[in-house]
mmCIF file of C-alpha atoms in Angstrom:
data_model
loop_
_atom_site.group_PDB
_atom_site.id
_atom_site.type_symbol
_atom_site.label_atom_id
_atom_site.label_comp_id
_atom_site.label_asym_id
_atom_site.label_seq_id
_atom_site.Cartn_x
_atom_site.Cartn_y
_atom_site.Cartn_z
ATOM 1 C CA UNK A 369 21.364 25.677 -24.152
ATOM 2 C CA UNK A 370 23.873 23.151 -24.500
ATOM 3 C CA UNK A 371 25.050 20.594 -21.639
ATOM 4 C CA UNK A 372 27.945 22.255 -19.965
ATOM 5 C CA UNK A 373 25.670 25.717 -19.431
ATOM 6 C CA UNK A 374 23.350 24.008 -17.686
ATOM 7 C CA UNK A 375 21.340 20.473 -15.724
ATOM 8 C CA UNK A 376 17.913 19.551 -15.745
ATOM 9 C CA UNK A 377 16.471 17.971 -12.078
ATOM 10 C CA UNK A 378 13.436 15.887 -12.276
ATOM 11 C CA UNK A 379 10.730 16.684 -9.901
ATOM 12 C CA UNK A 380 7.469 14.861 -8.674
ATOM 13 C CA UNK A 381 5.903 18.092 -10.775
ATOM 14 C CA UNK A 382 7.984 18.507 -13.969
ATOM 15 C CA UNK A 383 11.489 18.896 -15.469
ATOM 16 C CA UNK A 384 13.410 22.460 -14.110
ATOM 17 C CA UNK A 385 16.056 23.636 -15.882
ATOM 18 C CA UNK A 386 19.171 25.227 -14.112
ATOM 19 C CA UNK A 387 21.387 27.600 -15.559
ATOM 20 C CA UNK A 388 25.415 27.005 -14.292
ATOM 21 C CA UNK A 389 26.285 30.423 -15.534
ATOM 22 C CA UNK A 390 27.622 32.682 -12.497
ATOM 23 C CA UNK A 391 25.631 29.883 -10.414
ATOM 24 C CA UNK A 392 28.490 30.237 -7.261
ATOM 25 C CA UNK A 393 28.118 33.760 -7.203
ATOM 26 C CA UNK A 394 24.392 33.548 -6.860
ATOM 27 C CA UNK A 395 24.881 31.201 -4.093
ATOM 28 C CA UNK A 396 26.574 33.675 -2.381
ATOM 29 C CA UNK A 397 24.332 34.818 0.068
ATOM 30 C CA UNK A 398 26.874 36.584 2.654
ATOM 31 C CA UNK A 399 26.322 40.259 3.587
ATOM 32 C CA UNK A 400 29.417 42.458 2.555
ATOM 33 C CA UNK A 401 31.570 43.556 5.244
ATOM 34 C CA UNK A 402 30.842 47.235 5.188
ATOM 35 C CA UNK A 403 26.475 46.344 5.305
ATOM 36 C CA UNK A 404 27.526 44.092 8.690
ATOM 37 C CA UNK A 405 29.447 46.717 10.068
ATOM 38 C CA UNK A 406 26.368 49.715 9.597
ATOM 39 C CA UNK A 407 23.774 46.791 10.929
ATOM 40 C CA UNK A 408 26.083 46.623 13.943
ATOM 41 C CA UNK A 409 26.763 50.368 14.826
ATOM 42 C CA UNK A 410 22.798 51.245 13.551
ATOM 43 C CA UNK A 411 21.044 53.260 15.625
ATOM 44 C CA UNK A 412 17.627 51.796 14.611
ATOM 45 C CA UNK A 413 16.473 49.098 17.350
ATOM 46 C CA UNK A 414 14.562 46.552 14.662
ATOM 47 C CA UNK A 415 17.325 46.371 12.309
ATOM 48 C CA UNK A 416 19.876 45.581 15.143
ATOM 49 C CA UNK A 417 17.374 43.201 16.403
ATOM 50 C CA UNK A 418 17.411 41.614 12.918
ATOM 51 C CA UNK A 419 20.713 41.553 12.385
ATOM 52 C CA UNK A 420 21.317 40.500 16.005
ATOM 53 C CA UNK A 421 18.776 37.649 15.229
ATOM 54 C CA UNK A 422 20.245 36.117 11.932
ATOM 55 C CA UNK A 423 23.762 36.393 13.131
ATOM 56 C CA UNK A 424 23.095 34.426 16.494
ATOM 57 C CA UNK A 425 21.442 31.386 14.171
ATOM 58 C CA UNK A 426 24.051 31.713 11.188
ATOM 59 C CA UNK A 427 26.615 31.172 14.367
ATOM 60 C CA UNK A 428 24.331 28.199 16.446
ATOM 61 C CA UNK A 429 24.115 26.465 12.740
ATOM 62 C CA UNK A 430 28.012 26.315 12.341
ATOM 63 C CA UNK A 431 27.700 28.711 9.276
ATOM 64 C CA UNK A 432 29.950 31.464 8.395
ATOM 65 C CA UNK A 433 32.263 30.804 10.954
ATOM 66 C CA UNK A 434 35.718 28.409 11.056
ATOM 67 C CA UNK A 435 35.053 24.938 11.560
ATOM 68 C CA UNK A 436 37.324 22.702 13.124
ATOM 69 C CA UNK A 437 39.210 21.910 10.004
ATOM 70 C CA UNK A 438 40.165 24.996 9.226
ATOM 71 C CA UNK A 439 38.066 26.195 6.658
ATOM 72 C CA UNK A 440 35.541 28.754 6.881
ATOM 73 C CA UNK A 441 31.672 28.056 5.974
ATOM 74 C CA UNK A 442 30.628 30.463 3.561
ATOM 75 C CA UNK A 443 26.614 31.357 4.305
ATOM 76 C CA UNK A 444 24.879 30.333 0.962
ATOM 77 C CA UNK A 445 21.332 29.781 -0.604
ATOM 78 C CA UNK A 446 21.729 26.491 -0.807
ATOM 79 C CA UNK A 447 22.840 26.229 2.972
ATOM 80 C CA UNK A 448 20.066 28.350 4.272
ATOM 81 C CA UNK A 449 17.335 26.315 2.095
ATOM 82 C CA UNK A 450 18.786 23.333 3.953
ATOM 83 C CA UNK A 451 18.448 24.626 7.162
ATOM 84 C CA UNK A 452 14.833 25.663 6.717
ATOM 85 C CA UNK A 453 13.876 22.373 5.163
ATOM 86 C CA UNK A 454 15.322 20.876 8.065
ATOM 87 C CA UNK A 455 13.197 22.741 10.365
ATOM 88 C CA UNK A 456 9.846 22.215 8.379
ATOM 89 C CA UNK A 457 10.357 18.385 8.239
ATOM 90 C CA UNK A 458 11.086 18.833 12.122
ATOM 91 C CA UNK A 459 7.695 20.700 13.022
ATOM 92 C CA UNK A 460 5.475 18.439 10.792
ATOM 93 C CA UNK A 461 6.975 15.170 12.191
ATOM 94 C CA UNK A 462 5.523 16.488 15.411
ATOM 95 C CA UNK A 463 2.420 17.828 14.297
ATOM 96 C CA UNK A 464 -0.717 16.175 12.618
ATOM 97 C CA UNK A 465 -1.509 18.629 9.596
ATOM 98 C CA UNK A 466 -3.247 18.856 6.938
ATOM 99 C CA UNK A 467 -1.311 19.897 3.903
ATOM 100 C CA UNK A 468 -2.151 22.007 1.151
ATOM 101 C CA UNK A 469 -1.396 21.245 -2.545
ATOM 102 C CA UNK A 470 0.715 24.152 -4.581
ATOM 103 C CA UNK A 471 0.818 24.078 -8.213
ATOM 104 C CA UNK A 472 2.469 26.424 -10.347
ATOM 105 C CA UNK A 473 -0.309 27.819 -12.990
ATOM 106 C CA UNK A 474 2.079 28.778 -15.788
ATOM 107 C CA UNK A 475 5.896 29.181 -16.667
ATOM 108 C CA UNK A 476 5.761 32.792 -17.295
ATOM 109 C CA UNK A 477 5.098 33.750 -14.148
ATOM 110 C CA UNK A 478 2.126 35.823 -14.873
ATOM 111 C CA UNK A 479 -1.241 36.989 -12.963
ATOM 112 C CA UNK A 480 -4.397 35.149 -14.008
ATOM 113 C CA UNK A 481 -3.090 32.610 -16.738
ATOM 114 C CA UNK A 482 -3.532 29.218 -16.357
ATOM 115 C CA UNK A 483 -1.735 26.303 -18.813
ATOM 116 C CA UNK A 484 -3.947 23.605 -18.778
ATOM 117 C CA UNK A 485 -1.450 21.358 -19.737
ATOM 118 C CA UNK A 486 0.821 21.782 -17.181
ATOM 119 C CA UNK A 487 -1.494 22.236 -14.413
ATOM 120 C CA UNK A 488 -3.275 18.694 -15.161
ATOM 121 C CA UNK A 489 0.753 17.129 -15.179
ATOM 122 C CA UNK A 490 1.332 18.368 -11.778
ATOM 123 C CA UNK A 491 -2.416 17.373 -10.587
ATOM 124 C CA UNK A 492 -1.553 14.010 -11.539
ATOM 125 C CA UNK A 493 2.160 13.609 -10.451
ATOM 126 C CA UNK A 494 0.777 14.731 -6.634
ATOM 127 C CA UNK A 495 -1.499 11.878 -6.949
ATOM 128 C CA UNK A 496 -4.989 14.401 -6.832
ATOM 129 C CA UNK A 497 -6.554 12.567 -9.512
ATOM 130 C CA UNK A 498 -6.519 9.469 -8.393
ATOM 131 C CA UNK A 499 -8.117 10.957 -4.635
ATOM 132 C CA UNK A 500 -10.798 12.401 -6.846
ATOM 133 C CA UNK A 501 -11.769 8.977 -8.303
ATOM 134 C CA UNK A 502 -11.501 7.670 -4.936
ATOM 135 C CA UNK A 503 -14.325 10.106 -3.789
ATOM 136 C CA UNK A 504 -16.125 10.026 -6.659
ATOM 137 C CA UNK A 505 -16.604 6.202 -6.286
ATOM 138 C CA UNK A 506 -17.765 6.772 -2.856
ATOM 139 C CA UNK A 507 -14.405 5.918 -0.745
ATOM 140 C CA UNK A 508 -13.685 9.247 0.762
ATOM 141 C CA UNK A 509 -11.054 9.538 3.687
ATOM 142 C CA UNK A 510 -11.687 12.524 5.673
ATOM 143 C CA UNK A 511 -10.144 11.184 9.444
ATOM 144 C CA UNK A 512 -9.906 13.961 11.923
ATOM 145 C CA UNK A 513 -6.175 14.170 13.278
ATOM 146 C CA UNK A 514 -7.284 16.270 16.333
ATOM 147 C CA UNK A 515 -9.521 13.366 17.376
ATOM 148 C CA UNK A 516 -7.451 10.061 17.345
ATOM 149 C CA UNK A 517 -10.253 8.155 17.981
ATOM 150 C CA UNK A 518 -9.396 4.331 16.567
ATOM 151 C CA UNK A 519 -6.023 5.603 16.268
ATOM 152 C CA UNK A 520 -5.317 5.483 19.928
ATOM 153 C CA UNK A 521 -7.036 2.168 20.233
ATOM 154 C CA UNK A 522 -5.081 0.391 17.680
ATOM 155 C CA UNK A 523 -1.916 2.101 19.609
ATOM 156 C CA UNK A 524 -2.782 0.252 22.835
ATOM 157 C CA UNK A 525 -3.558 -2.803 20.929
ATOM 158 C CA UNK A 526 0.137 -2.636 19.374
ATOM 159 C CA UNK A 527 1.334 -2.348 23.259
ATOM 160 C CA UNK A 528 -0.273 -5.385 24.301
ATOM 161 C CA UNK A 529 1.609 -8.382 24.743
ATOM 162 C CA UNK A 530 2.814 -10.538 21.637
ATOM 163 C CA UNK A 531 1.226 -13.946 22.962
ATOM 164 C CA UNK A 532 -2.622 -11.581 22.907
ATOM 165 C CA UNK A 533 -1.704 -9.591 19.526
ATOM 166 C CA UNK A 534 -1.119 -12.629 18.336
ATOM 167 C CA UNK A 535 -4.594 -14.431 19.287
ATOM 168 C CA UNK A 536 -5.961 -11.633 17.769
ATOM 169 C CA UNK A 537 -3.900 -11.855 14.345
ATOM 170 C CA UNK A 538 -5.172 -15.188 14.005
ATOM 171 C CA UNK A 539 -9.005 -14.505 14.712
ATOM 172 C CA UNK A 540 -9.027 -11.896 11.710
ATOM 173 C CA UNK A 541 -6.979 -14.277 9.243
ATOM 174 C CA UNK A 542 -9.968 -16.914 10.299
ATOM 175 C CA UNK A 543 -12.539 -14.340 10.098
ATOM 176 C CA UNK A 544 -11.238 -12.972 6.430
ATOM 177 C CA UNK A 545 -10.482 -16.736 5.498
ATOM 178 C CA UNK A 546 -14.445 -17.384 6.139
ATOM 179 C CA UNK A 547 -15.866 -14.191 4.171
ATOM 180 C CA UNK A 548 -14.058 -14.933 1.690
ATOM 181 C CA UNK A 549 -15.478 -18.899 1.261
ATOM 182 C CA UNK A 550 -18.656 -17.602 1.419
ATOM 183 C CA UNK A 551 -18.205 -15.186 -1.452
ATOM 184 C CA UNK A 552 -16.881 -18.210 -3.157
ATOM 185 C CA UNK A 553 -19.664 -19.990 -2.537
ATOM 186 C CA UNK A 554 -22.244 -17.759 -3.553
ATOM 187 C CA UNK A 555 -20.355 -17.051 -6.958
ATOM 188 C CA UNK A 556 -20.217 -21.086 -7.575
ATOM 189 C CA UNK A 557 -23.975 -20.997 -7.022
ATOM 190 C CA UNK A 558 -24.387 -18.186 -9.056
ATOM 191 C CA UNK A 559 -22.804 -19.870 -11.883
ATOM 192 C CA UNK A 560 -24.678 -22.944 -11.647
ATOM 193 C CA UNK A 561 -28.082 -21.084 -11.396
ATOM 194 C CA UNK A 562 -27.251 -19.468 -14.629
ATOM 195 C CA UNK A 563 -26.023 -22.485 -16.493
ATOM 196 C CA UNK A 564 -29.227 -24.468 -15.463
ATOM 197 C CA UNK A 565 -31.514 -21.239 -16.649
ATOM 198 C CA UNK A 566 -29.343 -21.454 -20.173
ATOM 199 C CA UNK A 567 -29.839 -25.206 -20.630
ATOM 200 C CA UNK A 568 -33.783 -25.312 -19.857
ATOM 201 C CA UNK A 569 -34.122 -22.237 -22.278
ATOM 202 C CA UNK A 570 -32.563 -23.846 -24.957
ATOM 203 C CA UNK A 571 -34.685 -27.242 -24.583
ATOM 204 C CA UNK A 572 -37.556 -25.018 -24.436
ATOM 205 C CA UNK A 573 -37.131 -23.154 -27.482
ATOM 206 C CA UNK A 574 -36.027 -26.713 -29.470
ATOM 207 C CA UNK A 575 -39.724 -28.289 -28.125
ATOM 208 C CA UNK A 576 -40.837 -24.877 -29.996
ATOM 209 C CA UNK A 577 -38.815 -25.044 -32.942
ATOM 210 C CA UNK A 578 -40.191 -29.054 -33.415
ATOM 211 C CA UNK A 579 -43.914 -28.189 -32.423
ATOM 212 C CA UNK A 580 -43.926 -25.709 -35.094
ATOM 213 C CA UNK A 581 -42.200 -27.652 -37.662
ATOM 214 C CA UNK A 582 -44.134 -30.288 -37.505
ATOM 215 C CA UNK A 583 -47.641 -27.944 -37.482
ATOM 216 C CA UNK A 584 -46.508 -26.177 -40.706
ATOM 217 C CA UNK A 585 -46.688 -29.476 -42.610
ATOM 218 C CA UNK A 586 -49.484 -30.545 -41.437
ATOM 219 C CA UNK A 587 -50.986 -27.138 -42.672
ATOM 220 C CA UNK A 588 -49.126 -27.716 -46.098
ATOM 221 C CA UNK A 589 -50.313 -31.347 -46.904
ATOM 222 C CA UNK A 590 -53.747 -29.905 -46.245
ATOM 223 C CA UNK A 591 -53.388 -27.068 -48.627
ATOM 224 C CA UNK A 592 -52.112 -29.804 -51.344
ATOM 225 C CA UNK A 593 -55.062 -31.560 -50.528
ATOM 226 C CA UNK A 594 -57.645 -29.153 -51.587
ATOM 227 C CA UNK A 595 -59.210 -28.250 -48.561
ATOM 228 C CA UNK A 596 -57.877 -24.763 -48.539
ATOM 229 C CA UNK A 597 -56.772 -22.006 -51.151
ATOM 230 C CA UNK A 598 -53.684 -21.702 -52.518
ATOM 231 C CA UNK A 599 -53.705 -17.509 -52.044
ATOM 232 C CA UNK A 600 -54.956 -18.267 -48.765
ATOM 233 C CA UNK A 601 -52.454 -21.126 -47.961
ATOM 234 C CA UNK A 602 -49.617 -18.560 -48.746
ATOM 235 C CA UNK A 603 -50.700 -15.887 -46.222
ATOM 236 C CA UNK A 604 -50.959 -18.797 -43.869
ATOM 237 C CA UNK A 605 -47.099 -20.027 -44.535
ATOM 238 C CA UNK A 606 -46.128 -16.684 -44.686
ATOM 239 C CA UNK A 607 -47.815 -15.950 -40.851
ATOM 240 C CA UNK A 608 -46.263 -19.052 -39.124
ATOM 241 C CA UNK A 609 -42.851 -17.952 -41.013
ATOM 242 C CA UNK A 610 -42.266 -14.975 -38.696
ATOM 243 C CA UNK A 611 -44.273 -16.362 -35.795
ATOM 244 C CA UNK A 612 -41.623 -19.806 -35.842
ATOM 245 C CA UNK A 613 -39.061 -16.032 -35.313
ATOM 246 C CA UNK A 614 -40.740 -14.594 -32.571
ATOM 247 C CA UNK A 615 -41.982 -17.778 -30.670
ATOM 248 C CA UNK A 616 -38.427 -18.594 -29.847
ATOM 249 C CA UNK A 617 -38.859 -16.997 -26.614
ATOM 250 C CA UNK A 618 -40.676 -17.147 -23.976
ATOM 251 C CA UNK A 619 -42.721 -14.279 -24.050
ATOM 252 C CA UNK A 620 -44.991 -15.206 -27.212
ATOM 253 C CA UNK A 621 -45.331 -18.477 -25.795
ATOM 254 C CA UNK A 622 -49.100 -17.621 -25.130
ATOM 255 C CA UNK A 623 -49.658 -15.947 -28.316
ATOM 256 C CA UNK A 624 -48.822 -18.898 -30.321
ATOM 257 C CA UNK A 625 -51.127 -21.190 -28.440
ATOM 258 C CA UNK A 626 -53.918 -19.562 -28.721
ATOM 259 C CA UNK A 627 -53.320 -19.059 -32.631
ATOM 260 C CA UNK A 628 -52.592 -22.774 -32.372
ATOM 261 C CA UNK A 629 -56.249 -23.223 -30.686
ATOM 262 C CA UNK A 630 -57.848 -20.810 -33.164
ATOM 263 C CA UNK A 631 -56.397 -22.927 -36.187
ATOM 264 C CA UNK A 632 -57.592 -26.460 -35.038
ATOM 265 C CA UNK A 633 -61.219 -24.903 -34.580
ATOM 266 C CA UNK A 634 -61.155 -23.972 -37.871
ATOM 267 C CA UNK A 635 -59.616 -26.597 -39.532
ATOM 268 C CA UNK A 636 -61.977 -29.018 -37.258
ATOM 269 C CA UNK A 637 -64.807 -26.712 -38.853
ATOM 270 C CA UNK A 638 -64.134 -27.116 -42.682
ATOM 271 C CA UNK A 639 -63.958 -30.709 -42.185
ATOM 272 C CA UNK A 640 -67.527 -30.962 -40.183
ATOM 273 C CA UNK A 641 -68.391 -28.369 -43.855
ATOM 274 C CA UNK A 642 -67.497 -31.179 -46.175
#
């Protein structure tokens, strides 16, 4: 289709294409004169009613009638679906409703086929996704408009007089100021509590990683020494190799004492043998 057969609109749900071809003739939406003149003289009760009926609104609206310039208003699509729209916006400014979400399941038109696609792009252009994350996350808004409830409250609190609403403005900006210091403060102390934890871990584990230096050369003077094996002074240097790994933290803290205990007995034992 090239440009000057045709215009694309943008809606909240996807691009529709228009065709311009014959596009004032469609628009056309008056009866011909020989259809109004057999509604008129019809004999049939309902269909004089109808036509009596769209006739005295077409007139009340201004449509297909002269206008005071002159010119006579044509009664059109486009004119009617202005009129209606008009009316709906008019009943739900006055009404609270609850409004139902329409989605158009495929471009073909057919029964029972759904384009995922396209579905999901008009989900998310009426904003129904992000509502579904909303509830999901536990923030669901499900206010009753038949029972106004706070609504009416915070209505007489808006009719109050300016000096009172705004006492009141001020006691929530003090009250919001103050929740919010306190959050501050207990994310300051937060922070501190952690950095203290991370310093005393790390002196802890370089008391251990000195401790245990200084143990395995005590062990390995004593194995040059003579007093024990050299097969047997290997399994020992290869032992308090991975326990200097795992008594970096905390938890084998105990472990490594007693082994610690279990070595100076012996040790304290060969030298009572010799």
């Amino acid at each position: 289709m090239r440009d000057e057969e045709g215009f694309i609109v943008s809606h909240y749900a996807g691009d529709v294409c228009y065709e311009t071809a014959l596009f004032l003739e469609k628009n056309n939406d008056a009866l011909h004169v020989s259809l109004e003149m057999l509604l008129e003289d019809s004999n049939n009760s309902f269909m004089k009613r109808v036509y009596s009926c769209t006739n005295g609104k077409t007139s009340s609206s201004g449509k297909g009638g002269p206008t005071p310039s002159g010119k006579l208003n044509i009664t059109s699509v486009s004119s009617k679906f202005r009129s209606q729209l008009r009316l709906l916006i008019q009943k739900l400014t006055q009404t609270g409703t609850h409004f139902v979400r329409c989605i158009k399941p495929n471009s073909e038109m057919k029964p029972g086929y759904f384009q995922g696609a396209q579905i999901l792009d008009q989900l998310k252009c009426a904003g129904m996704t992000s509502v579904l994350k909303l509830m999901q996350k536990g923030f669901p808004s499900r206010t009753m408009f038949e029972e106004p409830g706070k609504f009416a409250e915070f209505d007489q609190l808006m009719k109050q007089d300016a000096a009172e609403m705004r006492r009141l403005i001020e006691k929530v900006q003090t009250w919001i100021l103050r929740l919010r210091w306190r959050k501050a403060q207990y994310g300051a102390w937060s922070c501190v509590k952690c950095e203290l934890r991370q310093r005393k871990l790390a002196e802890q584990n370089k008391e251990l990683t000195e401790k245990m230096a200084n143990l395995k050369q005590r062990i390995k003077s004593n194995a040059i020494d003579g007093h024990v094996a050299l097969d047997k002074c290997a399994a020992i240097q290869q032992t308090f190799d991975q326990y200097l790994q795992q008594l970096k933290t905390e938890a084998h803290k105990e472990e490594f004492l007693k082994f610690r205990e279990q070595l100076q007995k012996e040790h304290q034992q060969q030298l009572l043998e010799q």
